[in-house]
Amino acid sequence: MGSFDKSSDPEAVKTAPVAVSDNDGSVGEVQAAEKFAFGEDRKIGITGAVFLILNKMIGTGIFSTPSAIFAATGSVGVSLFLWIIGGFLTCCGLSVWLEFGLAIPRSGGEKNYLEYIYKHPKYLASCVLAAQMIFLGFSSGNSLAFGRYILYANSGDSKDSYAARGIGVACATFACALHAFLPKWGVRLVNVLGIFKVVIVLFIVFAGFAALAGHRHVPDPENFKHAFRIETTESYGGGGAYAYSNALLNIVYSYKGWENANYFMSELKDPRRTLTVAAPIAVAGVTVLYVLANVAYFAAVSKYEIATSEVLVAGIFFRNVFGDSAGVKALPVFVALSNLGNVLAVSFAHARLNQELGKEGLLPLSKFWGSNKPCNAPAASLFLHWLVTIIILLAPPPGPAYNFLVNLYTYPGVWINGFVSGGLLYLHFFRRDTWKPTWRCWEPILLIFFLLNVFLAVVPFIPPVGDWNAEGYPYYVFPIVGVAVLLLGASYWFMWTKFWPWVRGHKIVAERFIDEDGNEVIRYKKIKKA
């Protein structure tokens, strides 16, 4: 990726083909280079970055996952404590990403960090990450929740159905099309919905305070009596270590998005300052709101209702606090709009990462996926994100699909986070002479984050206590699928760097150079042997 200048449109910088030789005498031709640039009017400042992070963090999670978390633990106090732990662990992860983001201020997030750490075998880490981000970096869970909340507001229908998924398809299509053809308006809508999301969560928090004071349309659920008592019934509790790992995965999912700004670093104004200010503000604010929102839910919704509500816990909360008036039926629409904001933020960020993979030649038809045509936005990469989102959204049969989509989306990421944090530990202890970042993560924080991801990667393979199909599918499906996708990336690496070069008589080499901003840039080239 090239440096950025003050022009408002990407400029294609054509260079004459040059010969490239490898140390074994192989010779090839480097194709024309292309520089991608955005004008200052398209750069994102601190406020925009805060809302892009907020929009990805506050999605369906806080409105939907408290059900699965309480069902897994069977304890109000433990559930609240896990949300606090989730905020702390998110801060740990943010510290890791700040160190890398400030040291390597380029769009692409963990792609750049893995490439820096794991240089051997060449390109393997990048291919594994590409598989995870392309096939499992979808917006399906939030799109499904959008559809279910719209139906719940319209008819009171609380079941998963293809009608809800059809509405979810429309949601994902709108988000990707807006970013592709009206990119400035896409960012503006993200900002507006970011403010709206904070207002909705604050509304839930203050409604919870009112419920604690006795303003409810239902009897006091008395959830805070013996709050840390762990109960086991047919509806919640008793899942063992597997259930707790599932609960943590749901919490990780709810907080996910803290790393969002690292994906589009090159589109930030003064990226180092913007990232340092925007990310901590967003994460700290979301952590406080999440804990207070959960207190609100427990103040008005019974344990049984929370455990069985699945995606719609916020809708049931509104009903219990405000009754069944016509105005209350509109409140789930506000949650649906929050879900839309998350789909907009996720599609914005993940399309940028897909585009980076295309720019660097990691994908088939790389020039197409890396393009900014026709509207100075990554339309092709947005289409790829949209396509995977729709397939994953429509493929599972109606039923408890939301929890499955959450786990499938989150699980492979803990492997990537583990490799990134483990690699940073290596840099801290064995590469201090060459690794000199402007921000250094404290080693105990780094170790905690690494061990958390190891725990979340291993425990889902341990059989749960009780029914192995309690969620409507075998417990081992999502970890096996997640690992299989990562292995698919490794298989692609073998085909791309080993098999096809052997068949076609060329090899893959990396062209590395330092751009005008002092950043290392990589281009992958096919080099024919002389």
Coordinates of C-alpha atoms in Angstrom, one line a residue:
M1 CA 0.0 0.0 0.0
G2 CA 1.3 3.4 -0.9
S3 CA 1.5 6.6 1.0
F4 CA -1.3 9.1 1.2
D5 CA -1.3 12.6 -0.2
K6 CA -3.9 15.4 -0.3
S7 CA -5.8 14.4 -3.5
S8 CA -9.4 13.3 -3.0
D9 CA -9.3 10.5 -5.5
P10 CA -7.0 7.5 -5.7
E11 CA -4.2 8.0 -8.2
A12 CA -2.8 5.3 -10.2
V13 CA 1.0 5.7 -10.4
K14 CA 2.2 3.7 -13.4
T15 CA 5.8 2.6 -13.4
A16 CA 7.8 0.9 -16.1
P17 CA 8.1 -2.9 -15.7
V18 CA 11.4 -3.8 -14.1
A19 CA 13.2 -7.0 -13.8
V20 CA 13.4 -8.8 -10.5
S21 CA 15.9 -11.5 -9.7
D22 CA 15.9 -13.9 -6.7
N23 CA 19.1 -15.2 -5.2
D24 CA 18.7 -18.5 -7.1
G25 CA 18.8 -16.8 -10.5
S26 CA 15.0 -16.7 -11.1
V27 CA 13.8 -13.7 -13.0
G28 CA 10.4 -12.1 -13.4
E29 CA 8.7 -8.9 -14.2
V30 CA 7.1 -6.5 -11.7
Q31 CA 3.7 -5.2 -12.9
A32 CA 2.6 -1.5 -12.6
A33 CA 2.2 -0.2 -9.1
E34 CA -0.9 1.5 -7.8
K35 CA -1.0 4.1 -5.1
F36 CA -4.2 4.6 -3.0
A37 CA -4.8 8.0 -1.6
F38 CA -7.6 9.9 0.2
G39 CA -8.1 13.6 0.6
E40 CA -8.3 15.2 4.0
D41 CA -12.1 15.5 3.6
R42 CA -12.3 11.7 3.6
K43 CA -9.9 11.2 6.6
I44 CA -11.5 10.3 9.9
G45 CA -10.8 12.3 13.1
I46 CA -11.1 11.4 16.8
T47 CA -14.9 11.8 16.9
G48 CA -15.4 9.6 13.8
A49 CA -13.0 7.0 15.1
V50 CA -14.8 6.9 18.5
F51 CA -18.1 6.3 16.8
L52 CA -16.7 3.7 14.4
I53 CA -15.4 1.8 17.4
L54 CA -18.6 2.3 19.4
N55 CA -20.7 1.2 16.5
K56 CA -18.9 -2.1 16.2
M57 CA -18.8 -2.7 19.9
I58 CA -22.4 -1.8 20.6
G59 CA -24.3 -4.1 18.3
T60 CA -26.5 -7.0 19.2
G61 CA -24.3 -8.1 22.0
I62 CA -25.6 -6.0 24.9
F63 CA -29.2 -6.4 23.7
S64 CA -29.0 -10.2 23.1
T65 CA -26.1 -12.1 24.7
P66 CA -27.0 -11.5 28.4
S67 CA -29.5 -14.4 28.0
A68 CA -26.8 -16.9 26.9
I69 CA -24.4 -15.7 29.6
F70 CA -26.8 -16.1 32.5
A71 CA -28.1 -19.4 31.1
A72 CA -24.5 -20.6 31.1
T73 CA -23.6 -19.5 34.7
G74 CA -26.9 -19.8 36.5
S75 CA -25.9 -16.9 38.8
V76 CA -26.7 -13.2 38.6
G77 CA -23.6 -12.1 40.5
V78 CA -21.3 -14.3 38.4
S79 CA -22.8 -13.0 35.2
L80 CA -22.2 -9.4 36.3
F81 CA -18.7 -10.3 37.4
L82 CA -18.0 -11.8 34.0
W83 CA -19.1 -8.6 32.3
I84 CA -16.6 -6.7 34.4
I85 CA -13.9 -9.2 33.6
G86 CA -14.8 -8.8 29.9
G87 CA -14.2 -5.1 30.2
F88 CA -10.8 -5.6 31.8
L89 CA -9.8 -8.2 29.2
T90 CA -10.9 -5.9 26.5
C91 CA -8.6 -3.2 28.0
C92 CA -5.8 -5.8 28.0
G93 CA -6.4 -6.5 24.3
L94 CA -6.6 -2.8 23.5
S95 CA -3.2 -2.3 25.1
V96 CA -1.7 -5.0 22.8
W97 CA -3.3 -3.5 19.7
L98 CA -2.2 0.0 20.7
E99 CA 1.4 -1.1 20.8
F100 CA 1.3 -2.7 17.4
G101 CA -0.9 0.1 15.9
L102 CA 1.4 2.9 17.0
A103 CA 4.5 1.0 15.8
I104 CA 2.9 -0.1 12.5
P105 CA 0.4 2.6 11.6
R106 CA -1.1 1.0 8.5
S107 CA -4.6 -0.2 7.6
G108 CA -5.1 -3.9 8.0
G109 CA -4.9 -4.5 11.8
E110 CA -3.6 -7.9 12.8
K111 CA -2.6 -8.8 9.2
N112 CA 0.3 -6.4 9.5
Y113 CA 1.2 -7.6 13.0
L114 CA 1.2 -11.3 12.1
E115 CA 3.3 -10.6 9.0
Y116 CA 5.8 -8.7 11.2
I117 CA 6.1 -11.5 13.8
Y118 CA 5.7 -14.7 11.8
K119 CA 8.0 -14.3 8.8
H120 CA 8.6 -18.1 8.5
P121 CA 7.1 -20.0 6.8
K122 CA 6.7 -17.1 4.5
Y123 CA 3.1 -15.9 4.0
L124 CA 1.5 -18.6 6.1
A125 CA 0.2 -16.3 8.8
S126 CA -1.3 -13.9 6.2
C127 CA -3.1 -16.7 4.4
V128 CA -4.5 -18.1 7.7
L129 CA -5.8 -14.7 8.7
A130 CA -7.2 -14.1 5.2
A131 CA -9.3 -17.3 5.5
Q132 CA -10.6 -16.3 8.9
M133 CA -11.5 -12.8 7.9
I134 CA -13.1 -13.6 4.6
F135 CA -15.1 -16.7 5.6
L136 CA -15.9 -15.9 9.2
G137 CA -15.7 -12.1 9.3
F138 CA -19.4 -11.7 8.5
S139 CA -22.2 -9.5 9.8
S140 CA -24.8 -12.4 9.9
G141 CA -25.4 -12.3 13.6
N142 CA -26.2 -8.6 13.7
S143 CA -28.3 -8.8 10.5
L144 CA -30.3 -11.7 12.0
A145 CA -30.9 -9.8 15.2
F146 CA -32.0 -6.8 13.2
G147 CA -34.6 -8.9 11.5
R148 CA -35.9 -10.5 14.7
Y149 CA -36.3 -7.2 16.5
I150 CA -38.2 -5.7 13.5
L151 CA -40.6 -8.6 13.6
Y152 CA -40.9 -8.5 17.4
A153 CA -41.8 -4.8 17.2
N154 CA -44.3 -5.4 14.4
S155 CA -46.1 -8.5 15.5
G156 CA -44.6 -9.7 18.7
D157 CA -43.1 -12.7 16.9
S158 CA -40.0 -13.8 18.9
K159 CA -39.0 -16.9 16.9
D160 CA -36.2 -17.3 14.5
S161 CA -37.6 -17.6 11.0
Y162 CA -36.7 -17.0 7.3
A163 CA -38.9 -13.9 7.4
A164 CA -36.4 -12.4 10.0
R165 CA -33.5 -13.5 7.8
G166 CA -35.0 -11.9 4.8
I167 CA -35.1 -8.6 6.7
G168 CA -31.5 -9.3 7.7
V169 CA -30.5 -9.7 4.1
A170 CA -32.0 -6.3 3.3
C171 CA -30.1 -4.8 6.3
A172 CA -26.7 -6.2 5.1
T173 CA -27.4 -5.2 1.5
F174 CA -28.2 -1.6 2.5
A175 CA -25.1 -1.3 4.6
C176 CA -22.7 -2.6 2.0
A177 CA -24.3 -0.6 -0.9
L178 CA -24.2 2.6 1.1
H179 CA -20.5 2.2 1.9
A180 CA -19.8 1.2 -1.7
F181 CA -21.6 4.0 -3.6
L182 CA -22.0 6.8 -1.0
P183 CA -19.0 6.4 1.3
K184 CA -19.2 9.8 2.9
W185 CA -22.8 9.2 3.8
G186 CA -21.9 5.8 5.1
V187 CA -19.5 7.3 7.6
R188 CA -22.0 10.0 8.5
L189 CA -24.7 7.5 9.2
V190 CA -22.3 5.5 11.4
N191 CA -21.7 8.6 13.4
V192 CA -25.4 9.4 13.8
L193 CA -26.2 5.8 14.8
G194 CA -23.2 5.8 17.2
I195 CA -24.8 8.6 19.1
F196 CA -28.2 6.9 18.9
K197 CA -26.7 3.7 20.3
V198 CA -25.3 5.4 23.3
V199 CA -28.7 7.1 23.9
I200 CA -30.5 3.7 23.7
V201 CA -28.1 2.0 26.2
L202 CA -28.4 5.0 28.5
F203 CA -32.2 4.8 28.2
I204 CA -32.0 1.1 29.3
V205 CA -29.7 2.0 32.2
F206 CA -32.0 4.7 33.6
A207 CA -35.0 2.6 33.0
G208 CA -33.2 0.0 35.1
F209 CA -32.8 2.5 37.9
A210 CA -36.5 3.1 37.7
A211 CA -37.2 -0.6 37.9
L212 CA -34.9 -0.9 41.0
A213 CA -37.1 1.8 42.5
G214 CA -40.2 -0.2 41.9
H215 CA -41.5 1.2 38.6
R216 CA -42.3 -2.0 36.8
H217 CA -45.4 -3.6 35.3
V218 CA -44.3 -7.0 36.7
P219 CA -43.5 -8.2 40.3
D220 CA -40.0 -7.7 41.6
P221 CA -38.0 -10.6 40.2
E222 CA -35.7 -10.4 43.3
N223 CA -32.7 -11.3 41.3
F224 CA -30.3 -9.5 43.6
K225 CA -31.1 -11.6 46.7
H226 CA -28.3 -14.2 47.1
A227 CA -27.0 -12.8 43.8
F228 CA -23.9 -15.1 43.8
R229 CA -25.8 -18.3 44.4
I230 CA -25.3 -20.6 41.5
E231 CA -28.6 -22.3 40.5
T232 CA -29.2 -25.2 38.2
T233 CA -32.5 -25.7 36.4
E234 CA -33.7 -27.1 33.1
S235 CA -33.3 -23.6 31.6
Y236 CA -30.0 -22.3 33.1
G237 CA -26.9 -23.3 35.0
G238 CA -25.0 -26.6 35.3
G239 CA -23.0 -26.5 32.1
G240 CA -19.5 -26.8 33.6
A241 CA -16.3 -25.4 32.1
Y242 CA -17.7 -25.6 28.5
A243 CA -20.7 -23.3 29.5
Y244 CA -18.3 -20.8 31.1
S245 CA -16.1 -20.7 28.0
N246 CA -19.3 -20.1 26.0
A247 CA -20.3 -17.3 28.3
L248 CA -16.9 -15.7 27.9
L249 CA -17.1 -16.1 24.1
N250 CA -20.4 -14.3 24.1
I251 CA -18.9 -11.5 26.2
V252 CA -15.9 -11.3 23.9
Y253 CA -18.4 -11.0 21.1
S254 CA -20.2 -8.2 22.8
Y255 CA -17.0 -6.2 23.4
K256 CA -15.6 -7.0 20.0
G257 CA -14.9 -3.9 18.0
W258 CA -12.3 -2.3 20.2
E259 CA -9.8 -3.1 17.5
N260 CA -11.9 -1.5 14.8
A261 CA -9.7 1.6 14.2
N262 CA -6.6 -0.5 13.6
Y263 CA -8.2 -1.8 10.4
F264 CA -8.4 1.7 8.7
M265 CA -5.3 3.4 10.3
S266 CA -4.4 4.9 6.9
E267 CA -7.7 6.7 6.7
L268 CA -7.2 8.4 10.1
K269 CA -6.2 12.0 10.6
D270 CA -2.9 11.9 12.5
P271 CA -3.3 8.2 13.1
R272 CA -1.1 7.8 16.1
R273 CA -2.9 10.6 18.1
T274 CA -6.3 9.6 16.9
L275 CA -5.9 5.9 17.9
T276 CA -4.4 6.8 21.3
V277 CA -7.3 9.0 22.2
A278 CA -10.3 7.4 20.5
A279 CA -9.9 3.8 21.4
P280 CA -9.5 4.2 25.2
I281 CA -12.5 6.6 25.3
A282 CA -14.7 4.2 23.4
V283 CA -13.7 1.1 25.4
A284 CA -14.0 2.7 28.8
G285 CA -17.4 4.1 28.0
V286 CA -18.8 0.9 26.6
T287 CA -17.5 -1.1 29.7
V288 CA -19.4 1.1 32.1
L289 CA -22.6 1.1 30.0
Y290 CA -22.5 -2.7 29.6
V291 CA -22.3 -3.5 33.3
L292 CA -25.1 -1.0 34.1
A293 CA -27.3 -2.3 31.3
N294 CA -27.0 -5.8 32.7
V295 CA -28.0 -4.5 36.2
A296 CA -31.0 -3.0 34.5
Y297 CA -32.0 -6.3 32.9
F298 CA -31.8 -8.2 36.2
A299 CA -33.8 -5.4 37.9
A300 CA -36.9 -6.1 35.7
V301 CA -36.7 -9.5 34.0
S302 CA -37.0 -12.8 35.8
K303 CA -34.2 -15.4 35.7
Y304 CA -36.3 -17.8 33.6
E305 CA -37.2 -15.0 31.1
I306 CA -33.6 -13.9 30.7
A307 CA -32.4 -17.5 30.2
T308 CA -35.0 -18.3 27.5
S309 CA -35.3 -14.9 25.8
E310 CA -32.3 -15.6 23.4
V311 CA -31.8 -12.5 21.2
L312 CA -34.8 -10.5 22.6
V313 CA -33.8 -9.8 26.2
A314 CA -34.0 -6.1 25.6
G315 CA -37.5 -6.4 24.1
I316 CA -38.7 -8.3 27.2
F317 CA -37.1 -5.7 29.4
F318 CA -39.0 -2.9 27.7
R319 CA -42.3 -4.8 28.1
N320 CA -41.8 -5.5 31.8
V321 CA -40.8 -1.9 32.6
F322 CA -43.3 0.0 30.4
G323 CA -46.1 -2.5 29.7
D324 CA -47.7 -3.4 26.3
S325 CA -48.5 0.1 25.1
A326 CA -48.1 1.1 21.5
G327 CA -45.1 3.3 22.3
V328 CA -43.3 0.4 23.9
K329 CA -43.7 -1.7 20.8
A330 CA -41.6 0.8 18.9
L331 CA -38.7 0.6 21.4
P332 CA -37.4 -2.7 19.8
V333 CA -37.1 -0.7 16.5
F334 CA -34.5 1.4 18.3
V335 CA -32.5 -1.7 19.2
A336 CA -32.8 -2.8 15.5
L337 CA -31.3 0.5 14.4
S338 CA -28.5 -0.1 16.8
N339 CA -27.9 -3.4 15.1
L340 CA -27.9 -1.6 11.8
G341 CA -25.2 0.7 13.1
N342 CA -23.1 -2.4 14.0
V343 CA -23.5 -3.9 10.5
L344 CA -22.4 -0.6 9.0
A345 CA -19.3 -0.5 11.2
V346 CA -18.4 -4.1 10.7
S347 CA -18.8 -3.9 6.9
F348 CA -16.8 -0.7 6.8
A349 CA -13.8 -2.2 8.7
H350 CA -13.8 -5.7 7.3
A351 CA -14.0 -4.5 3.7
R352 CA -10.9 -2.5 4.3
L353 CA -9.0 -5.5 5.5
N354 CA -10.3 -7.6 2.6
Q355 CA -9.0 -4.8 0.3
E356 CA -5.6 -4.8 2.0
L357 CA -5.4 -8.6 1.3
G358 CA -6.2 -7.8 -2.3
K359 CA -3.7 -5.0 -2.6
E360 CA -0.9 -7.2 -1.5
G361 CA -1.7 -10.0 -3.9
L362 CA -2.9 -12.6 -1.4
L363 CA -6.2 -13.3 -3.1
P364 CA -7.1 -14.6 -6.5
L365 CA -8.1 -11.6 -8.7
S366 CA -6.2 -9.4 -6.3
K367 CA -6.5 -6.3 -8.6
F368 CA -10.3 -6.6 -8.5
W369 CA -10.6 -7.1 -4.7
G370 CA -8.0 -4.3 -4.0
S371 CA -9.8 -1.8 -6.3
N372 CA -11.3 1.5 -5.1
K373 CA -13.6 1.7 -8.1
P374 CA -16.1 3.1 -9.0
C375 CA -16.7 5.6 -6.1
N376 CA -13.3 5.8 -4.3
A377 CA -14.5 3.0 -1.9
P378 CA -13.7 -0.7 -1.8
A379 CA -16.9 -1.8 -3.6
A380 CA -15.5 -5.2 -4.6
S381 CA -14.4 -6.0 -1.1
L382 CA -17.7 -4.9 0.3
F383 CA -19.4 -7.3 -2.2
L384 CA -17.2 -10.1 -0.9
H385 CA -18.2 -9.3 2.7
W386 CA -21.9 -9.1 1.7
L387 CA -21.8 -12.4 -0.1
V388 CA -20.3 -14.3 2.8
T389 CA -22.7 -12.6 5.2
I390 CA -25.8 -13.6 3.2
I391 CA -24.6 -17.2 2.8
I392 CA -23.9 -17.7 6.5
L393 CA -27.2 -15.9 7.4
L394 CA -29.4 -18.2 5.3
A395 CA -27.6 -21.5 5.6
P396 CA -28.4 -22.6 9.2
P397 CA -32.0 -23.9 9.7
P398 CA -34.4 -21.8 11.8
G399 CA -33.8 -22.4 15.5
P400 CA -31.0 -21.3 17.9
A401 CA -29.0 -19.9 15.1
Y402 CA -28.0 -16.6 16.8
N403 CA -25.8 -18.3 19.5
F404 CA -24.2 -20.5 16.9
L405 CA -23.4 -17.5 14.7
V406 CA -21.9 -15.6 17.6
N407 CA -19.6 -18.5 18.6
L408 CA -18.6 -19.2 15.0
Y409 CA -17.8 -15.5 14.5
T410 CA -15.9 -15.2 17.7
Y411 CA -14.0 -18.5 18.1
P412 CA -11.4 -18.3 15.3
G413 CA -10.6 -14.8 16.4
V414 CA -9.3 -16.1 19.8
W415 CA -6.7 -18.1 17.9
I416 CA -5.6 -15.0 16.0
N417 CA -5.5 -13.0 19.2
G418 CA -3.5 -15.7 20.8
F419 CA -0.9 -15.7 18.0
V420 CA -0.7 -11.9 18.1
S421 CA -0.3 -11.6 21.8
G422 CA 2.1 -14.6 22.0
G423 CA 4.2 -13.0 19.2
L424 CA 4.3 -9.7 21.2
L425 CA 5.5 -11.6 24.2
Y426 CA 8.3 -13.0 22.0
L427 CA 9.2 -9.5 20.8
H428 CA 9.3 -8.2 24.4
F429 CA 11.6 -10.9 25.7
F430 CA 13.7 -11.9 22.7
R431 CA 13.7 -8.9 20.3
R432 CA 14.1 -5.9 22.6
D433 CA 17.1 -4.7 20.6
T434 CA 15.0 -4.3 17.3
W435 CA 11.5 -3.8 18.6
K436 CA 11.2 -0.3 20.0
P437 CA 7.6 0.8 20.0
T438 CA 6.4 4.2 21.1
W439 CA 3.8 2.5 23.4
R440 CA 4.8 -0.6 25.3
C441 CA 2.1 -3.0 26.8
W442 CA 2.9 -4.0 30.4
E443 CA 4.0 -7.7 30.3
P444 CA 1.5 -9.0 33.0
I445 CA -1.4 -7.5 31.0
L446 CA 0.0 -9.1 27.8
L447 CA 0.4 -12.4 29.5
I448 CA -3.2 -12.3 30.9
F449 CA -4.6 -11.6 27.4
F450 CA -2.5 -14.4 25.9
L451 CA -3.7 -17.0 28.5
L452 CA -7.3 -15.9 28.2
N453 CA -7.2 -16.7 24.4
V454 CA -5.5 -20.0 25.0
F455 CA -8.3 -20.9 27.5
L456 CA -11.0 -19.9 25.0
A457 CA -9.3 -21.8 22.2
V458 CA -9.0 -25.1 24.1
V459 CA -12.1 -25.3 26.4
P460 CA -14.8 -25.5 23.7
F461 CA -13.5 -28.9 22.8
I462 CA -14.3 -30.2 26.3
P463 CA -17.7 -31.9 26.4
P464 CA -20.3 -30.0 28.4
V465 CA -22.1 -31.4 31.5
G466 CA -25.4 -32.8 30.4
D467 CA -26.9 -32.7 26.8
W468 CA -24.2 -32.4 24.1
N469 CA -26.9 -31.0 21.8
A470 CA -28.4 -28.5 24.2
E471 CA -28.0 -25.5 21.8
G472 CA -29.7 -27.4 19.0
Y473 CA -26.4 -28.6 17.5
P474 CA -23.4 -30.7 18.7
Y475 CA -21.2 -28.7 21.1
Y476 CA -18.1 -29.4 19.0
V477 CA -19.4 -27.9 15.7
F478 CA -18.3 -24.3 16.0
P479 CA -14.8 -25.0 17.3
I480 CA -14.2 -27.7 14.6
V481 CA -15.6 -25.4 11.9
G482 CA -13.5 -22.5 13.2
V483 CA -10.2 -24.5 13.2
A484 CA -11.1 -26.0 9.8
V485 CA -11.3 -22.5 8.3
L486 CA -7.9 -21.6 9.7
L487 CA -6.5 -24.9 8.3
L488 CA -8.2 -24.0 5.0
G489 CA -6.0 -20.9 5.0
A490 CA -2.9 -23.0 5.6
S491 CA -4.0 -25.3 2.7
Y492 CA -4.4 -22.2 0.4
W493 CA -0.9 -21.1 1.5
F494 CA 0.5 -24.5 0.4
M495 CA -1.3 -24.4 -3.0
W496 CA -0.3 -20.7 -3.6
T497 CA 3.4 -20.9 -2.5
K498 CA 4.3 -24.5 -3.1
F499 CA 2.1 -26.5 -5.4
W500 CA 1.3 -24.0 -8.2
P501 CA 4.9 -22.8 -8.4
W502 CA 6.0 -26.4 -8.9
V503 CA 3.3 -27.0 -11.6
R504 CA 3.7 -23.7 -13.4
G505 CA 7.4 -23.2 -13.0
H506 CA 7.3 -20.0 -11.0
K507 CA 7.6 -19.1 -7.4
I508 CA 6.2 -16.4 -5.0
V509 CA 8.5 -13.8 -3.7
A510 CA 7.9 -10.7 -1.7
E511 CA 8.9 -7.2 -2.9
R512 CA 9.5 -5.1 0.2
F513 CA 10.1 -1.4 0.2
I514 CA 9.7 1.6 2.5
D515 CA 7.1 4.1 1.4
E516 CA 7.2 7.9 1.9
D517 CA 5.8 7.6 5.4
G518 CA 8.6 5.3 6.5
N519 CA 6.3 2.2 6.5
E520 CA 7.3 -1.2 5.1
V521 CA 5.1 -2.3 2.2
I522 CA 4.9 -5.8 0.8
R523 CA 4.0 -6.9 -2.7
Y524 CA 3.8 -10.5 -3.7
K525 CA 5.1 -11.3 -7.2
K526 CA 5.1 -14.4 -9.4
I527 CA 8.7 -14.9 -10.4
K528 CA 9.5 -17.3 -13.3
K529 CA 12.7 -19.2 -13.2
A530 CA 15.3 -18.3 -15.7

